[in-house]
Coordinates of C-alpha atoms in Angstrom, one line a residue:
Chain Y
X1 CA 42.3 -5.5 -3.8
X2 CA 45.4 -3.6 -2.8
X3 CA 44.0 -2.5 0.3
X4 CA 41.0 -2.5 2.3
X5 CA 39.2 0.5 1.2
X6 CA 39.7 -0.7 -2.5
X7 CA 38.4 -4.2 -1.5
X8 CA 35.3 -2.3 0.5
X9 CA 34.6 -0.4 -2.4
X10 CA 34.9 -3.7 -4.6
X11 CA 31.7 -5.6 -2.5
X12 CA 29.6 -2.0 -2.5
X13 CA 29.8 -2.4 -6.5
X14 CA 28.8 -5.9 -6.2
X15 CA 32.0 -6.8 -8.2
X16 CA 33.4 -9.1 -4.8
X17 CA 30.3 -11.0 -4.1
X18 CA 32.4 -14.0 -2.4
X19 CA 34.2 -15.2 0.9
X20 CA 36.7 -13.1 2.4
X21 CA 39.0 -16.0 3.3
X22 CA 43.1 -15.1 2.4
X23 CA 41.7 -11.6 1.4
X24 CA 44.4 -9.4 2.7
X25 CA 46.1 -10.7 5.4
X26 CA 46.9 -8.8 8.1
X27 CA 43.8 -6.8 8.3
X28 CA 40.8 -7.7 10.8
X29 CA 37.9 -9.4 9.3
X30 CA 34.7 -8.5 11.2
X31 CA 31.2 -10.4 11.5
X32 CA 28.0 -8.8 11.5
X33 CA 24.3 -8.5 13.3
X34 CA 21.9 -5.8 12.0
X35 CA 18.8 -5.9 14.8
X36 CA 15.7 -3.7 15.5
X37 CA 16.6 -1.1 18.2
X38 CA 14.1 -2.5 20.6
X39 CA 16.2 -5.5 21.2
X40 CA 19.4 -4.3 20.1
X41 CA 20.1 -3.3 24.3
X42 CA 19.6 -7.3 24.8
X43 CA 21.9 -8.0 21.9
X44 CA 24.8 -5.7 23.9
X45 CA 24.2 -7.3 27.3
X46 CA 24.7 -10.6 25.9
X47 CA 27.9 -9.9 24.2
X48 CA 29.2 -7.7 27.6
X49 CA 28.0 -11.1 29.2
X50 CA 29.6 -13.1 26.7
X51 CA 33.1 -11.2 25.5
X52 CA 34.6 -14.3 24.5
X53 CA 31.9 -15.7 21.9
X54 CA 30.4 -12.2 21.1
X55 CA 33.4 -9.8 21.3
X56 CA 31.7 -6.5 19.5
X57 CA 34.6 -4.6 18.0
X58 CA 31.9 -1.7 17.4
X59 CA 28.4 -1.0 16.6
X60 CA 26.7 1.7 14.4
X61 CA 26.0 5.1 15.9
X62 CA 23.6 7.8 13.7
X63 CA 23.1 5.8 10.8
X64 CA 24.7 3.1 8.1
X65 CA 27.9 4.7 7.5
X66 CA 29.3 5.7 11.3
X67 CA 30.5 3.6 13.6
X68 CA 31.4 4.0 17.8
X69 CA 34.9 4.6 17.7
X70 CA 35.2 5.0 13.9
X71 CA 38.6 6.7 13.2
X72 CA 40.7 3.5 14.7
X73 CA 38.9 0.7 12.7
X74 CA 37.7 2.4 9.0
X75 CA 38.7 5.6 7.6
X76 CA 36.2 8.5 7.7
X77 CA 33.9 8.2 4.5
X78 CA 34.6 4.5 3.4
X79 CA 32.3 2.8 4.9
X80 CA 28.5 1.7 4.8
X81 CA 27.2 -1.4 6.7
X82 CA 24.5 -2.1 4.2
X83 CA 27.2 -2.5 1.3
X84 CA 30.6 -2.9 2.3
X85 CA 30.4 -7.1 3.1
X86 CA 30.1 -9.2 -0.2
X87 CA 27.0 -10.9 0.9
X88 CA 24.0 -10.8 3.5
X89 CA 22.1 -13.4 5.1
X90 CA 18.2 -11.7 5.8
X91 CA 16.1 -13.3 8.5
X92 CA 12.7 -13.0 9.3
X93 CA 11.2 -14.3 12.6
X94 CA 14.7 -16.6 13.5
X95 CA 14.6 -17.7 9.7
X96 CA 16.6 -17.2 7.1
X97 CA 14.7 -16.1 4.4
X98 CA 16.9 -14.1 1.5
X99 CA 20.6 -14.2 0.9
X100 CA 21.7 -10.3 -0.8
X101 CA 25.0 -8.5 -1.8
X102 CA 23.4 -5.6 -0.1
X103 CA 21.0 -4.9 2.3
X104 CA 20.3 -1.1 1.6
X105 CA 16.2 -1.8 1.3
X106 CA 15.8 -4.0 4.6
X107 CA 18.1 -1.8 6.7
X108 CA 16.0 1.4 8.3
X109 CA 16.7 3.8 11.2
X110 CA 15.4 1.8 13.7
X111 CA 18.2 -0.6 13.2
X112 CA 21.8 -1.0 14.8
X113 CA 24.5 -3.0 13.2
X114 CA 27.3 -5.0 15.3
X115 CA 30.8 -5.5 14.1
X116 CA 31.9 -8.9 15.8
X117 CA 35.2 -10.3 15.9
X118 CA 36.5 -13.2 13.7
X119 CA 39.3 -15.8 14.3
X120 CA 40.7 -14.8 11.0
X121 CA 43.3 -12.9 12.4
X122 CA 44.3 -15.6 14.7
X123 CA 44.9 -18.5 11.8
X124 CA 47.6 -15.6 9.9
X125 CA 49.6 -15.4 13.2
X126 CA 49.3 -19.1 13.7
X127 CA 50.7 -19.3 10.0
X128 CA 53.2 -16.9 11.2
X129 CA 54.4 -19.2 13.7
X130 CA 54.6 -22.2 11.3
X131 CA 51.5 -23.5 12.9
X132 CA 49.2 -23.4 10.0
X133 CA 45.7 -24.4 10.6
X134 CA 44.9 -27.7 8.9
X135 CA 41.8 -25.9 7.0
X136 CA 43.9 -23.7 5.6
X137 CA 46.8 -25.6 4.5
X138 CA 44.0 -28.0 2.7
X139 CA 42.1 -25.0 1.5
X140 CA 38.8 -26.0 3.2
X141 CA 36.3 -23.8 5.4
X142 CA 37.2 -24.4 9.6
X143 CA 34.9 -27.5 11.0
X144 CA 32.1 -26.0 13.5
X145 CA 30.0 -26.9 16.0
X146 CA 27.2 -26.3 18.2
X147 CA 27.4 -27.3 21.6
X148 CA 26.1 -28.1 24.6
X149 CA 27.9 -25.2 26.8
X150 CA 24.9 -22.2 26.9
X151 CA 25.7 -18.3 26.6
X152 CA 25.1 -16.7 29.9
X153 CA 21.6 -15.6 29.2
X154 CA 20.6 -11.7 28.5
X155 CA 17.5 -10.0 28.2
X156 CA 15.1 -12.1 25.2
X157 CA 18.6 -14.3 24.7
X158 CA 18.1 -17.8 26.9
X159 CA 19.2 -21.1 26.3
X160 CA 21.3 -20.0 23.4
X161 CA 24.2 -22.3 22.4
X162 CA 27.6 -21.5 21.9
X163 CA 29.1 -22.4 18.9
X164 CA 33.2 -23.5 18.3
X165 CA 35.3 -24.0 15.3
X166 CA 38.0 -26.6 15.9
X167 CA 41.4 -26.8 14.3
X168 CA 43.9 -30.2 15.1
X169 CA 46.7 -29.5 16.7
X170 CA 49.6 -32.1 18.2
X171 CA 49.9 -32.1 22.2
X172 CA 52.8 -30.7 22.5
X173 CA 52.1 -27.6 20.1
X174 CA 49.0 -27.1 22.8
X175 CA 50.6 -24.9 25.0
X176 CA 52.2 -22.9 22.2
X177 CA 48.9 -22.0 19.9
X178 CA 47.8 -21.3 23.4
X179 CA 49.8 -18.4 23.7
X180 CA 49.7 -17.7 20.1
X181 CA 45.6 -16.8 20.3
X182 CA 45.7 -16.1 24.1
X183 CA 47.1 -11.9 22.6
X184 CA 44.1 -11.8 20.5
X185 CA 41.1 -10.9 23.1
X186 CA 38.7 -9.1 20.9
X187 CA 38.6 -11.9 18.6
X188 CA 38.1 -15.0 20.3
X189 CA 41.0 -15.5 21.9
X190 CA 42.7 -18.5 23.4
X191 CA 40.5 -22.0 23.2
X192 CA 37.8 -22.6 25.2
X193 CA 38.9 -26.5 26.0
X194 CA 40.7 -29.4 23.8
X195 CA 40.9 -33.0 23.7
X196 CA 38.8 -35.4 23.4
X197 CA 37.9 -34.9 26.9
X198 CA 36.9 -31.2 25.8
X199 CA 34.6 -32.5 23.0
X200 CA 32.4 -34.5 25.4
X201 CA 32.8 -31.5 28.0
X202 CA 30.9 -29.2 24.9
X203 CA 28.7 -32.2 23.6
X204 CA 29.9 -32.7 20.7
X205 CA 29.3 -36.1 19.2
X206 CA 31.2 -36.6 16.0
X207 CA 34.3 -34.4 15.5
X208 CA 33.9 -35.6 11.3
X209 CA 30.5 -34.1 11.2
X210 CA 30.5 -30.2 11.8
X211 CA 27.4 -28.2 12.3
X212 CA 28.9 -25.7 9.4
X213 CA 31.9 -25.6 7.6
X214 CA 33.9 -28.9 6.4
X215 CA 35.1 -31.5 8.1
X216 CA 39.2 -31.7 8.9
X217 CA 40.5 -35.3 9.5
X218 CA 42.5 -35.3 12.9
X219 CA 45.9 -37.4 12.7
X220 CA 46.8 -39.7 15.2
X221 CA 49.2 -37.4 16.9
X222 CA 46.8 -35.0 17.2
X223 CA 44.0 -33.8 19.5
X224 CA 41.0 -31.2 18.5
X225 CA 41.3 -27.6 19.7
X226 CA 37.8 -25.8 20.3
X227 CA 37.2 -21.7 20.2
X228 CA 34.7 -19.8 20.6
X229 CA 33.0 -19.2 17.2
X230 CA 31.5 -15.9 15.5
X231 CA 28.5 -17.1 14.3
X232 CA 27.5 -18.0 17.6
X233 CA 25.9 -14.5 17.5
X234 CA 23.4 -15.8 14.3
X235 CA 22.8 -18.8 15.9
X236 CA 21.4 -16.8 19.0
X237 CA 19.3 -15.0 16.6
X238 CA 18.1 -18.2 15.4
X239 CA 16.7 -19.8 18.8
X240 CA 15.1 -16.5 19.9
X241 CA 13.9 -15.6 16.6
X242 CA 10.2 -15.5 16.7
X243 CA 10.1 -13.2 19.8
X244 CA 11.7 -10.5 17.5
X245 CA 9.4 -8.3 14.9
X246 CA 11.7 -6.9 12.2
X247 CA 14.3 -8.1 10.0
X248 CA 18.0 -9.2 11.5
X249 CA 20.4 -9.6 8.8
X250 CA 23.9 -10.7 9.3
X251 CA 26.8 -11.6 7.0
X252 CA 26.2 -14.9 5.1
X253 CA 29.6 -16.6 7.2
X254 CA 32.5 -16.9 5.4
X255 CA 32.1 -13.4 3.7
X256 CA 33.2 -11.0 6.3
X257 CA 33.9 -7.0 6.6
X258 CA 37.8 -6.0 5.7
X259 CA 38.4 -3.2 7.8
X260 CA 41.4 -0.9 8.0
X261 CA 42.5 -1.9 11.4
X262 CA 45.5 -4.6 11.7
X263 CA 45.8 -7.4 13.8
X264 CA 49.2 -5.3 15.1
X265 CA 46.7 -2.9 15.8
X266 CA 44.0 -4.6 18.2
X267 CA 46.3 -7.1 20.0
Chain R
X1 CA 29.4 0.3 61.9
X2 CA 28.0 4.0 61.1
X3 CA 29.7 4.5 57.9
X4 CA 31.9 2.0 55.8
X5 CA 34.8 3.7 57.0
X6 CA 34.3 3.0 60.8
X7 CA 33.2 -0.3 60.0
X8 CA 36.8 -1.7 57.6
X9 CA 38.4 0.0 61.0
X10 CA 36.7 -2.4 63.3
X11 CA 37.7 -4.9 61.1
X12 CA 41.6 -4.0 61.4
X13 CA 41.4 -3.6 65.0
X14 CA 39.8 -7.0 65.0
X15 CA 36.6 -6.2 66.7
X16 CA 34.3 -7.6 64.2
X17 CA 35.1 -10.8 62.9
X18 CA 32.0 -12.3 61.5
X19 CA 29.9 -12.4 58.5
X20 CA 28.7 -9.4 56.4
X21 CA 25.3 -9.7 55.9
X22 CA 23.3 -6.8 56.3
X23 CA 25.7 -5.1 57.2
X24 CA 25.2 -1.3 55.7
X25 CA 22.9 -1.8 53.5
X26 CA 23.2 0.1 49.9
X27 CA 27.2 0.0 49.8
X28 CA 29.1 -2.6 47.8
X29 CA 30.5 -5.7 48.8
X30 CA 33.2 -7.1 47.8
X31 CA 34.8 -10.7 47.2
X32 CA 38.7 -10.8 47.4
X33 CA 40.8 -13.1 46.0
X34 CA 45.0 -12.3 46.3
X35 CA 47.3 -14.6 44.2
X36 CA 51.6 -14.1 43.4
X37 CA 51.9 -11.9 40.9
X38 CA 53.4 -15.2 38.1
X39 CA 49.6 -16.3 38.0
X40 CA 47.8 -12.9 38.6
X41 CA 47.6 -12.2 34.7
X42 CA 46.0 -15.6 34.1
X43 CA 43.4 -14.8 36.7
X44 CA 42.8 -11.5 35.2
X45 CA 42.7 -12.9 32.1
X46 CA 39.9 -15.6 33.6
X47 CA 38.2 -13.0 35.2
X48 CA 38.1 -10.2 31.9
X49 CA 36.7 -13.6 29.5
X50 CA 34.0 -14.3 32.1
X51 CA 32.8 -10.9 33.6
X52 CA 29.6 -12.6 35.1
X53 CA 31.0 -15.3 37.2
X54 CA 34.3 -12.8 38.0
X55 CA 33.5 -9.3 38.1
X56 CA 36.5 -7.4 38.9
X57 CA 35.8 -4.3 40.9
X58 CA 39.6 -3.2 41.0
X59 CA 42.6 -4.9 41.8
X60 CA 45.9 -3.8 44.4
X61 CA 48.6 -1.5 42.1
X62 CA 51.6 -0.4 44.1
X63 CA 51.1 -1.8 47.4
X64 CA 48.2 -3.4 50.1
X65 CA 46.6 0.0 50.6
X66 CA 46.6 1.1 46.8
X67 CA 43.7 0.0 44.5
X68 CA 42.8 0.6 40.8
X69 CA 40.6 3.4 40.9
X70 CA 40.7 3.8 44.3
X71 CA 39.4 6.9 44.7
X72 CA 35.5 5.8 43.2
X73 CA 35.7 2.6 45.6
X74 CA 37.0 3.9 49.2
X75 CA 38.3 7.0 50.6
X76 CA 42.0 7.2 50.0
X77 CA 43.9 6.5 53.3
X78 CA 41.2 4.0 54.8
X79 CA 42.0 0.6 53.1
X80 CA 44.5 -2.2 54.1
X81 CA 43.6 -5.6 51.7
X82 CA 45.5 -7.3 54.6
X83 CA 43.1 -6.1 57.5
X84 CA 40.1 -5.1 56.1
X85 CA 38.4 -7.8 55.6
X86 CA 36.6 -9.4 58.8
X87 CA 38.2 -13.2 57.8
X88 CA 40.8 -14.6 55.5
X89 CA 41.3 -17.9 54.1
X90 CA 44.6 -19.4 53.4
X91 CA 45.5 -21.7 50.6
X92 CA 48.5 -23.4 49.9
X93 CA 48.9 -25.6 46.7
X94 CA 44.8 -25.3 46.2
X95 CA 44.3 -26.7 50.1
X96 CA 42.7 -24.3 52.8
X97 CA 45.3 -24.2 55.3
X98 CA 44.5 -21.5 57.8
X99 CA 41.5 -19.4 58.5
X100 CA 42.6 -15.5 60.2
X101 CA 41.5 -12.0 61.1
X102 CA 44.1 -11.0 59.2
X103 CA 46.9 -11.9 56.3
X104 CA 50.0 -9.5 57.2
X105 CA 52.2 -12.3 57.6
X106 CA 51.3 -14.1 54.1
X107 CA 51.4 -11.0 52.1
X108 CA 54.0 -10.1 50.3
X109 CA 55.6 -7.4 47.5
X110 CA 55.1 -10.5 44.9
X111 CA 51.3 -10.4 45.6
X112 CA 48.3 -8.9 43.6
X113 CA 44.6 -8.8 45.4
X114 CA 41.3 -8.8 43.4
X115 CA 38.7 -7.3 44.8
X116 CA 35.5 -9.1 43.1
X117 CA 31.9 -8.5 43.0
X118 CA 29.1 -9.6 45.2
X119 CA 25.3 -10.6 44.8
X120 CA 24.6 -9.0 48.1
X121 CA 23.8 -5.4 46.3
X122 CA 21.4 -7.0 44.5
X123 CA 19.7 -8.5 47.2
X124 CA 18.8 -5.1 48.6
X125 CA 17.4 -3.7 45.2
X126 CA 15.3 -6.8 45.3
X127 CA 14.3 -6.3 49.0
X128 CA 13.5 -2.7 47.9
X129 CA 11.0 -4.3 45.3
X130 CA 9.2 -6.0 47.5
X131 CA 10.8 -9.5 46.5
X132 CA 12.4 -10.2 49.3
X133 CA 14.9 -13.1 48.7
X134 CA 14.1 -16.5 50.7
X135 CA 17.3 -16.9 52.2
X136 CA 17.4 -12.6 53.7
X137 CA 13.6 -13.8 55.0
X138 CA 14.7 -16.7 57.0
X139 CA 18.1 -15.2 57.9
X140 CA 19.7 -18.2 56.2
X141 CA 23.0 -18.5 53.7
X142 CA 22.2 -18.4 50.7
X143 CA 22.1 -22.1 48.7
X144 CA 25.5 -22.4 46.2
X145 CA 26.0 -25.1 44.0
X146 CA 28.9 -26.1 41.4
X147 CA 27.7 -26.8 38.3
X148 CA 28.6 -28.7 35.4
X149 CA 29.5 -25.6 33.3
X150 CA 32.9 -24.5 32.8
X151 CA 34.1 -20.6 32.6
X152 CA 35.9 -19.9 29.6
X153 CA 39.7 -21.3 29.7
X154 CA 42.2 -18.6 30.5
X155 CA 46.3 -19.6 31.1
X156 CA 46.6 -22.1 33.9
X157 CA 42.9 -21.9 34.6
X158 CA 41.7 -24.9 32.8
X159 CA 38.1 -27.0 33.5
X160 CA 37.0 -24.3 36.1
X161 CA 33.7 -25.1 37.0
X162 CA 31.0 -21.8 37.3
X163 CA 29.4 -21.8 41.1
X164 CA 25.8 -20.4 41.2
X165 CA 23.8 -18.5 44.1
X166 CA 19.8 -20.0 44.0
X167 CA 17.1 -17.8 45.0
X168 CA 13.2 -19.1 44.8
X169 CA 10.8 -16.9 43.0
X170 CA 7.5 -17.5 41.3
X171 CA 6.8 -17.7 38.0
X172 CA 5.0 -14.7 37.6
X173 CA 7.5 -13.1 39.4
X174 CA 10.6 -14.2 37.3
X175 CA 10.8 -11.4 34.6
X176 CA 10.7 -8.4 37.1
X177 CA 13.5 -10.2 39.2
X178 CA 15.5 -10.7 35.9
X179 CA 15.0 -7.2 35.0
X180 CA 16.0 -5.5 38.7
X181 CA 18.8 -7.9 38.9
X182 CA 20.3 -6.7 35.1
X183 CA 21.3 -3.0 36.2
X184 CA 23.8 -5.1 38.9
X185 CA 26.5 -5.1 35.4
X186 CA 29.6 -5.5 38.0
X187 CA 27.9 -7.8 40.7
X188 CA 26.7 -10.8 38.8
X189 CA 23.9 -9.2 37.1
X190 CA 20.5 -11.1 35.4
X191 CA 20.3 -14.8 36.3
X192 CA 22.1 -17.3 34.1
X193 CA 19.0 -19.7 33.9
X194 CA 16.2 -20.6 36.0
X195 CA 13.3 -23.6 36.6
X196 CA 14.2 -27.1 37.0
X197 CA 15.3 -27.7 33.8
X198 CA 17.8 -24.7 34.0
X199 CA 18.6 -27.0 37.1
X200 CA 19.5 -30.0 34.8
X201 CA 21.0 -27.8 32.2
X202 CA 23.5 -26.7 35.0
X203 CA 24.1 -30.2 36.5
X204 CA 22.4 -29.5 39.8
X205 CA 21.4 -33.0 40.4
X206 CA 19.4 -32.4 44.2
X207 CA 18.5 -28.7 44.9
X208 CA 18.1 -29.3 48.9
X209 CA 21.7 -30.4 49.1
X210 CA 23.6 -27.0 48.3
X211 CA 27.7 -27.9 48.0
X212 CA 28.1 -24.3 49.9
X213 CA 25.2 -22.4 52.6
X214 CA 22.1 -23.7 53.5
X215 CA 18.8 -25.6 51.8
X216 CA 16.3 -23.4 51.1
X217 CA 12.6 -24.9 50.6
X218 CA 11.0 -24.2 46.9
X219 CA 7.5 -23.8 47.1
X220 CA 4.7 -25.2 45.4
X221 CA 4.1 -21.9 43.1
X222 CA 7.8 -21.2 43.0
X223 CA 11.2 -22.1 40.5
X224 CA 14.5 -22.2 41.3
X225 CA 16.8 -19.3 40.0
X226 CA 20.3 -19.4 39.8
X227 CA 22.9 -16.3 39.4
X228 CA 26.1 -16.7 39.2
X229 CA 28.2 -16.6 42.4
X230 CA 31.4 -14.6 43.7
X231 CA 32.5 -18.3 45.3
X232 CA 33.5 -19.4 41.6
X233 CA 37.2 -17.9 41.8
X234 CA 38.2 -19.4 44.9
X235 CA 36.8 -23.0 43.4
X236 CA 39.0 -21.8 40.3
X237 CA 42.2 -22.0 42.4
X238 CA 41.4 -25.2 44.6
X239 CA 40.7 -26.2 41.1
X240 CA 44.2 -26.0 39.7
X241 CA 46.0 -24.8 43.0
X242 CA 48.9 -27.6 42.8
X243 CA 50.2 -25.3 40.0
X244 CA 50.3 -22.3 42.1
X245 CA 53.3 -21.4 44.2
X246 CA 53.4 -19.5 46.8
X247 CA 50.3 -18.6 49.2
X248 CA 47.1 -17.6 47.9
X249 CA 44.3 -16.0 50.1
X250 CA 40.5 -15.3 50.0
X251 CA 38.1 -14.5 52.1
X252 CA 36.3 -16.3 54.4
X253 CA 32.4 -16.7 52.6
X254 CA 30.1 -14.2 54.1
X255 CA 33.6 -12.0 55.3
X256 CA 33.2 -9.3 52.5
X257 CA 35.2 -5.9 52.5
X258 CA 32.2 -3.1 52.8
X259 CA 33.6 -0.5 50.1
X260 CA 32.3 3.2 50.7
X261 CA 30.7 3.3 46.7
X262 CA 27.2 2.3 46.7
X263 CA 24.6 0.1 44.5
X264 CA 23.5 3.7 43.1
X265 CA 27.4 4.8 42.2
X266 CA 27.9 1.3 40.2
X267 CA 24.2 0.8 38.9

């Protein structure tokens, strides 16, 4: 695991079959949605429409192993969609059906893959700053949660819900964690909205019980802080499902792409 | 009014000082929105997180004649920001202070203008198609209404709610009016939602009581559809305008710059 090209070639062998969370630092983690090409042009509007839940950081062009703009995220030759994530999540229809450490006999040419952006990259600078996110001081997966707040709608994707993760912060580190994530555009970037105001403003209803992930306790000093999540993307797939014919597969969340791009890199 | 460059000319002299509508059709419209340069990176930043409410066409570099790639927008040495619009608005602390022909006096070295997209190019691809919008058929405004649903936080723009243009259409007729309206990518694009739930999902509580143009009568066989609207960024700085110093200006609705690129050049 000395570096990511090691790691990549770690999950191909099915050796790393876990979550990606810690794995060398520094380096961007990426999410993933594999879609038929007939509604793979949707898929792009929505995240052009959407740049802030759906930032693509690139997509595959003539086949598993190339990507649009390839030099200045992987290194030529070390690299295949179908094999280099530790584990896939395979839907059929909207539902998930199989979860794989590859995907080599579901992917065919007539699909495109997406490399999405994760807030990873944001919690090791918070860290940096001596702001570390509660989740990862306790060791526990970021709380998430559907909301009430609908992607601006694109081709077959309507009425699709955006999803947040929330970490606690106190209100006067706000303005601060702000600035922190505000540099990091193709992966989320700043929050969306905080407070308790914010919740109700995206619906949600319980800050102890997430949609995914675990829940964090907030202190008393503190207030929730809401961005923009990356599986928002899967969760899309999920409510417009049965109007696509063909298998989507996407990472199973928490086990994410290590490419050789740094966060120094891409801010 | 032959071309668009005889037409910004009677705007600087101060001949025509009215709406825009149908004026040339086929050429671009643009929305302006001109702010001191301490905010102008949040307002980028609010515009680049949430391209479909705040399509930036280009913005001023190096002075009120001088735009962004200038040379694909208007022929060089035929553009003033200051004159070339047919009516300003003036704000001060988020209030509308003044409404002029022309904003000389409030510009100055420390400003930065925005020149955003407009639904009106659409309208003429959907006139082309037969689908002649409601509001071009009865030579009305078009309805507006603020919504419930907030752009994507960005610096000082906080709880910015979207504005969206509403446009009648039968059901039968709603997928081919999605589909023309898509190519627009820099002028709002595909509708964000449509029918009367849509209407509810966006907070639009009465649909004959617009909070900017005129009602517009839905028939019997029709549904509302709602785009978003080039009238959201000047509701974003009323929104948090009392912390902006300094003068900020907009067009007066309707007042748009004609820029000599057409709906075929930015398609």
């Amino acid at each position: 695991m000395s570096n990511p090209e090691s790691f990549r070639e770690l999950c191909r062998k099915e050796i790393h079959t876990g979550p990606t969370s810690g794995v060398l630092p520094g380096y961007i983690q990426a999410n993933l949605l594999i879609l038929p090409k007939c509604v793979a042009e949707s898929f792009e509007d929505l995240c052009t429409r959407n740049p802030v839940a759906c930032p693509i950081l690139s997509k595959t062009e003539g086949g598993p192993q190339f990507l649009r703009n390839h030099a200045s995220l992987i290194k030529q030759g070390t690299f295949d969609i179908r094999t280099d994530f530790p584990r896939y999540n395979v839907y059929s229809r909207g539902k998930l059906v199989q979860q794989k450490n590859n995907c080599v006999n579901e992917w065919s040419s007539d699909h495109v893959g997406f490399l999405i952006g994760c807030s990873f990259t944001f919690e090791h600078a918070l860290e940096k700053a001596g702001l570390v996110p509660k989740n990862v001081l306790y060791n526990k997966n970021v709380s998430m949660f559907r909301t009430t707040k609908f992607l601006d709608s694109a081709g077959i994707f309507h009425q699709c819900p955006y999803v947040v993760s929330m970490r606690p912060y106190k209100l006067t580190e706000v303005e601060i964690v702000r600035e922190i994530t505000r540099k990091f555009k193709k992966t989320h970037g700043e929050p969306l909205d905080w407070g308790y105001d914010g919740a109700k403003r995206l619906g949600i209803e319980d800050l102890q019980k997430p949609d995914y992930g675990d829940p964090i306790d907030i202190g008393e000093q503190e207030i929730p802080m809401f961005w923009a999540c990356g599986v928002t993307p899967q969760l899309a797939v999920t409510t417009v499902g049965d109007r696509i014919e063909g298998s989507v597969i996407g990472h199973t969340p928490g086990h994410m792409l290590i490419l050789d791009a740094t966060d120094v890199d891409w801010c």
